[in-house]
CSV table of C-alpha atoms in Angstrom, one decimal:
chain,number,residue,atom,x,y,z
A,1,ASN,CA,13.9,-14.3,-7.3
A,2,ALA,CA,14.4,-11.2,-5.0
A,3,GLY,CA,11.0,-9.6,-5.7
A,4,VAL,CA,11.2,-5.8,-5.2
A,5,THR,CA,14.4,-4.3,-3.9
A,6,GLN,CA,15.1,-0.8,-2.7
A,7,THR,CA,18.3,1.1,-1.9
A,8,PRO,CA,19.2,2.6,0.5
A,9,LYS,CA,17.5,1.2,3.5
A,10,PHE,CA,18.2,4.2,5.7
A,11,GLN,CA,19.2,7.8,4.8
A,12,VAL,CA,19.7,11.0,6.7
A,13,LEU,CA,19.7,14.3,4.7
A,14,LYS,CA,20.1,17.9,5.5
A,15,THR,CA,17.5,20.4,4.3
A,16,GLY,CA,18.2,21.3,0.7
A,17,GLN,CA,20.2,18.2,-0.2
A,18,SER,CA,19.2,16.0,-3.1
A,19,MET,CA,19.1,12.2,-3.4
A,20,THR,CA,17.6,9.4,-5.5
A,21,LEU,CA,15.9,6.4,-4.1
A,22,GLN,CA,16.4,3.3,-6.2
A,23,CYS,CA,13.9,0.5,-6.9
A,24,ALA,CA,14.1,-2.6,-9.0
A,25,GLN,CA,11.8,-5.6,-9.5
A,26,ASP,CA,12.6,-9.0,-11.1
A,27,MET,CA,9.0,-10.2,-11.6
A,28,ASN,CA,8.6,-8.8,-15.1
A,29,HIS,CA,5.8,-6.5,-13.9
A,30,ASN,CA,4.5,-3.7,-16.1
A,31,SER,CA,3.5,-1.3,-13.4
A,32,MET,CA,5.5,0.3,-10.6
A,33,TYR,CA,4.6,2.7,-7.8
A,34,TRP,CA,6.2,5.0,-5.1
A,35,TYR,CA,4.4,5.5,-1.8
A,36,ARG,CA,5.2,7.4,1.3
A,37,GLN,CA,4.0,6.2,4.7
A,38,ASP,CA,3.7,8.6,7.7
A,39,PRO,CA,2.4,7.6,11.1
A,40,GLY,CA,-1.4,7.5,11.1
A,41,MET,CA,-1.7,8.3,7.4
A,42,GLY,CA,-1.5,5.0,5.7
A,43,LEU,CA,0.2,4.7,2.4
A,44,ARG,CA,-0.1,7.6,0.0
A,45,LEU,CA,0.8,7.3,-3.7
A,46,ILE,CA,3.5,9.8,-4.9
A,47,TYR,CA,4.0,8.7,-8.5
A,48,TYR,CA,3.3,5.6,-10.6
A,49,SER,CA,4.3,4.2,-13.9
A,50,ALA,CA,1.6,2.1,-15.5
A,51,SER,CA,4.0,0.8,-18.1
A,52,GLU,CA,7.6,1.3,-19.3
A,53,GLY,CA,7.9,4.8,-20.7
A,54,THR,CA,5.0,6.4,-18.8
A,55,THR,CA,4.8,8.1,-15.5
A,56,ASP,CA,2.0,9.9,-13.7
A,57,LYS,CA,1.4,11.9,-10.6
A,58,GLY,CA,-0.3,10.3,-7.6
A,59,GLU,CA,-1.9,11.9,-4.6
A,60,VAL,CA,1.2,13.7,-3.2
A,61,PRO,CA,3.7,14.4,-6.0
A,62,ASN,CA,5.0,17.8,-5.0
A,63,GLY,CA,8.7,17.9,-4.3
A,64,TYR,CA,9.4,14.6,-6.1
A,65,ASN,CA,10.4,13.5,-9.5
A,66,VAL,CA,10.5,10.0,-11.0
A,67,SER,CA,12.2,8.1,-13.8
A,68,ARG,CA,11.2,4.7,-15.2
A,69,LEU,CA,14.6,3.7,-16.4
A,70,ASN,CA,13.5,0.4,-18.0
A,71,LYS,CA,11.0,-2.2,-17.2
A,72,ARG,CA,12.8,-3.3,-14.1
A,73,GLU,CA,13.8,0.0,-12.5
A,74,PHE,CA,11.8,3.0,-11.1
A,75,SER,CA,13.7,5.7,-9.2
A,76,LEU,CA,12.4,8.6,-7.0
A,77,ARG,CA,14.3,11.8,-6.7
A,78,LEU,CA,14.1,14.5,-4.1
A,79,GLU,CA,15.7,17.6,-5.6
A,80,SER,CA,15.8,19.7,-2.5
A,81,ALA,CA,14.8,17.8,0.6
A,82,ALA,CA,12.6,19.3,3.2
A,83,PRO,CA,11.8,18.1,6.8
A,84,SER,CA,8.2,17.4,5.7
A,85,GLN,CA,9.7,14.7,3.4
A,86,THR,CA,10.8,12.7,6.5
A,87,SER,CA,9.0,9.4,6.0
A,88,VAL,CA,9.2,5.8,5.0
A,89,TYR,CA,9.2,5.3,1.3
A,90,PHE,CA,7.9,2.1,-0.3
A,91,CYS,CA,8.3,1.0,-3.9
A,92,ALA,CA,5.8,-1.5,-5.3
A,93,SER,CA,5.1,-3.3,-8.5
A,94,SER,CA,2.1,-5.1,-10.1
A,95,GLU,CA,1.7,-7.2,-13.2
A,96,LEU,CA,-0.9,-4.9,-14.7
A,97,TRP,CA,-2.4,-1.5,-14.5
A,98,GLY,CA,-5.8,-2.1,-15.9
A,99,GLY,CA,-7.6,1.2,-15.4
A,100,GLY,CA,-9.9,0.6,-12.5
A,101,ARG,CA,-8.9,-2.9,-11.9
A,102,THR,CA,-7.2,-3.7,-8.7
A,103,ASP,CA,-4.1,-5.8,-9.2
A,104,THR,CA,-2.0,-7.3,-6.4
A,105,GLN,CA,0.9,-5.0,-5.5
A,106,TYR,CA,4.2,-6.4,-4.2
A,107,PHE,CA,6.2,-4.0,-2.0
A,108,GLY,CA,9.9,-3.5,-1.4
A,109,PRO,CA,11.3,-3.4,2.2
A,110,GLY,CA,11.2,0.4,2.3
A,111,THR,CA,13.7,3.3,2.7
A,112,ARG,CA,13.6,5.2,6.0
A,113,LEU,CA,14.5,8.8,5.2
A,114,THR,CA,15.1,11.6,7.8
A,115,VAL,CA,15.5,15.2,6.7
A,116,LEU,CA,17.1,17.5,9.3
B,1,GLY,CA,-11.8,13.7,3.5
B,2,GLN,CA,-10.6,10.1,3.7
B,3,SER,CA,-12.4,7.9,1.2
B,4,LEU,CA,-11.7,4.7,3.1
B,5,GLU,CA,-12.7,4.5,6.7
B,6,GLN,CA,-11.4,1.9,9.1
B,7,PRO,CA,-11.0,1.8,12.9
B,8,SER,CA,-7.6,2.9,14.1
B,9,GLU,CA,-7.1,0.0,16.6
B,10,VAL,CA,-8.6,-3.3,17.5
B,11,THR,CA,-7.6,-5.6,20.3
B,12,ALA,CA,-8.4,-9.3,20.8
B,13,VAL,CA,-7.1,-12.4,22.7
B,14,GLU,CA,-5.2,-15.3,21.2
B,15,GLY,CA,-7.5,-17.9,19.8
B,16,ALA,CA,-10.4,-15.5,19.3
B,17,ILE,CA,-12.0,-14.2,16.1
B,18,VAL,CA,-11.7,-10.5,15.1
B,19,GLN,CA,-13.4,-8.5,12.4
B,20,ILE,CA,-11.8,-5.3,10.9
B,21,ASN,CA,-14.3,-3.1,9.0
B,22,CYS,CA,-13.8,-0.8,6.1
B,23,THR,CA,-16.3,1.5,4.4
B,24,TYR,CA,-15.3,2.9,1.0
B,25,GLN,CA,-16.2,5.4,-1.6
B,26,THR,CA,-18.8,4.1,-4.1
B,27,SER,CA,-18.2,6.2,-7.2
B,28,GLY,CA,-16.6,3.9,-9.8
B,29,PHE,CA,-16.0,1.1,-7.4
B,30,TYR,CA,-14.0,-1.8,-8.7
B,31,GLY,CA,-13.1,-3.9,-5.7
B,32,LEU,CA,-11.6,-3.9,-2.2
B,33,SER,CA,-8.1,-5.3,-1.3
B,34,TRP,CA,-6.6,-6.0,2.1
B,35,TYR,CA,-2.9,-5.8,3.0
B,36,GLN,CA,-1.1,-6.7,6.2
B,37,GLN,CA,2.0,-4.9,7.5
B,38,HIS,CA,4.1,-5.9,10.5
B,39,ASP,CA,6.0,-3.2,12.4
B,40,GLY,CA,9.0,-2.1,10.3
B,41,GLY,CA,8.0,-4.4,7.4
B,42,ALA,CA,6.6,-4.1,3.9
B,43,PRO,CA,2.8,-4.4,3.3
B,44,THR,CA,1.8,-7.8,1.9
B,45,PHE,CA,-1.3,-8.7,0.0
B,46,LEU,CA,-4.0,-10.7,1.8
B,47,SER,CA,-7.1,-10.8,-0.3
B,48,TYR,CA,-9.3,-9.1,-2.9
B,49,ASN,CA,-13.1,-8.9,-3.3
B,50,ALA,CA,-14.7,-7.6,-6.5
B,51,LEU,CA,-18.1,-9.2,-5.9
B,52,ASP,CA,-20.4,-9.5,-2.9
B,53,GLY,CA,-19.7,-12.3,-0.6
B,54,LEU,CA,-16.9,-14.1,1.3
B,55,GLU,CA,-13.5,-15.0,0.1
B,56,GLU,CA,-11.6,-17.4,2.3
B,57,THR,CA,-7.9,-18.0,2.5
B,58,GLY,CA,-7.0,-20.2,5.5
B,59,ARG,CA,-7.6,-18.4,8.8
B,60,PHE,CA,-8.3,-15.1,6.9
B,61,SER,CA,-11.6,-14.3,5.1
B,62,SER,CA,-12.7,-11.1,3.5
B,63,PHE,CA,-16.3,-10.0,2.9
B,64,LEU,CA,-17.8,-7.4,0.6
B,65,SER,CA,-21.3,-5.8,0.4
B,66,ARG,CA,-21.5,-3.5,-2.5
B,67,SER,CA,-25.0,-2.3,-1.6
B,68,ASP,CA,-23.7,-1.2,1.8
B,69,SER,CA,-20.3,0.1,0.5
B,70,TYR,CA,-18.7,-2.0,3.2
B,71,GLY,CA,-16.3,-4.8,3.6
B,72,TYR,CA,-14.4,-6.5,6.4
B,73,LEU,CA,-11.5,-8.7,7.1
B,74,LEU,CA,-12.1,-11.7,9.4
B,75,LEU,CA,-9.3,-13.3,11.2
B,76,GLN,CA,-10.0,-16.6,13.0
B,77,GLU,CA,-8.0,-18.6,15.6
B,78,LEU,CA,-5.9,-15.5,16.3
B,79,GLN,CA,-2.2,-16.0,16.9
B,80,MET,CA,0.3,-13.5,18.4
B,81,LYS,CA,2.0,-13.2,15.0
B,82,ASP,CA,-1.3,-11.7,13.7
B,83,SER,CA,-0.5,-8.5,15.6
B,84,ALA,CA,0.1,-6.0,12.7
B,85,SER,CA,-1.6,-3.2,10.8
B,86,TYR,CA,-4.2,-4.1,8.3
B,87,PHE,CA,-5.1,-1.8,5.4
B,88,CYS,CA,-8.1,-1.8,3.0
B,89,ALA,CA,-7.5,-0.3,-0.4
B,90,GLU,CA,-9.4,0.5,-3.6
B,91,PRO,CA,-8.6,2.2,-6.9
B,92,LEU,CA,-10.1,5.7,-7.0
B,93,ALA,CA,-10.7,7.8,-10.1
B,94,SER,CA,-8.3,10.7,-10.4
B,95,GLY,CA,-7.7,12.9,-13.5
B,96,GLY,CA,-8.9,10.3,-16.0
B,97,SER,CA,-7.1,7.4,-14.4
B,98,TYR,CA,-7.3,5.3,-11.3
B,99,ILE,CA,-5.0,5.7,-8.3
B,100,PRO,CA,-4.6,2.9,-5.7
B,101,THR,CA,-5.8,4.4,-2.4
B,102,PHE,CA,-5.3,3.0,1.0
B,103,GLY,CA,-7.1,3.5,4.3
B,104,ARG,CA,-5.2,4.7,7.3
B,105,GLY,CA,-4.9,1.2,8.7
B,106,THR,CA,-6.1,-0.7,11.7
B,107,SER,CA,-3.6,-1.7,14.3
B,108,LEU,CA,-4.5,-5.2,15.6
B,109,ILE,CA,-3.1,-6.1,19.0
B,110,VAL,CA,-3.4,-9.7,20.0
B,111,HIS,CA,-3.0,-10.4,23.7
B,112,PRO,CA,-2.1,-13.8,25.2
């Protein structure tokens, strides 16, 4: 049982390049999330998928797209990377997305992305 | 502005007790969660309070006062390995749904 896995662990891009961050969970969770973490800013939600087949914008969605490929996998795509997207990206999953209910989130190890 | 307020840094000595405070936005409040994150690591869930009072899990406890829009994380018998960042989090209403929202984190430094 690996929990939440993310690839790659590290990535360096040049401005304008594109890439996809991969995330998978083996806990049969319904909901999945993508966050970015910048120094002093905490975790900010980029996109989430409450259940398979749905995706919604979070607090900071500009410059990103997502795909919920199946129940296990949720990918994040940067179409044209910018230096402002230099950050650590975390994927997370939870069993439920119950409206206002807070459900425990399980996080992956993160992807450290640098955009030059 | 930031809807969850917590101190940026707290220091304490090994063996002591430390309290990390968090004030939150009251509109549509459902509950307060706490997460721990070691340097370079993933956040991990510590505790959750939906109702007033204290929740205890070993050396860690979390408290909530809904009337004061305030909660705290209490760490007892501090150990060096407790040096980490601690985040409070709540779901906030946004565009007809709820978005998990985190505070900016409190860096706990434990000295020998």
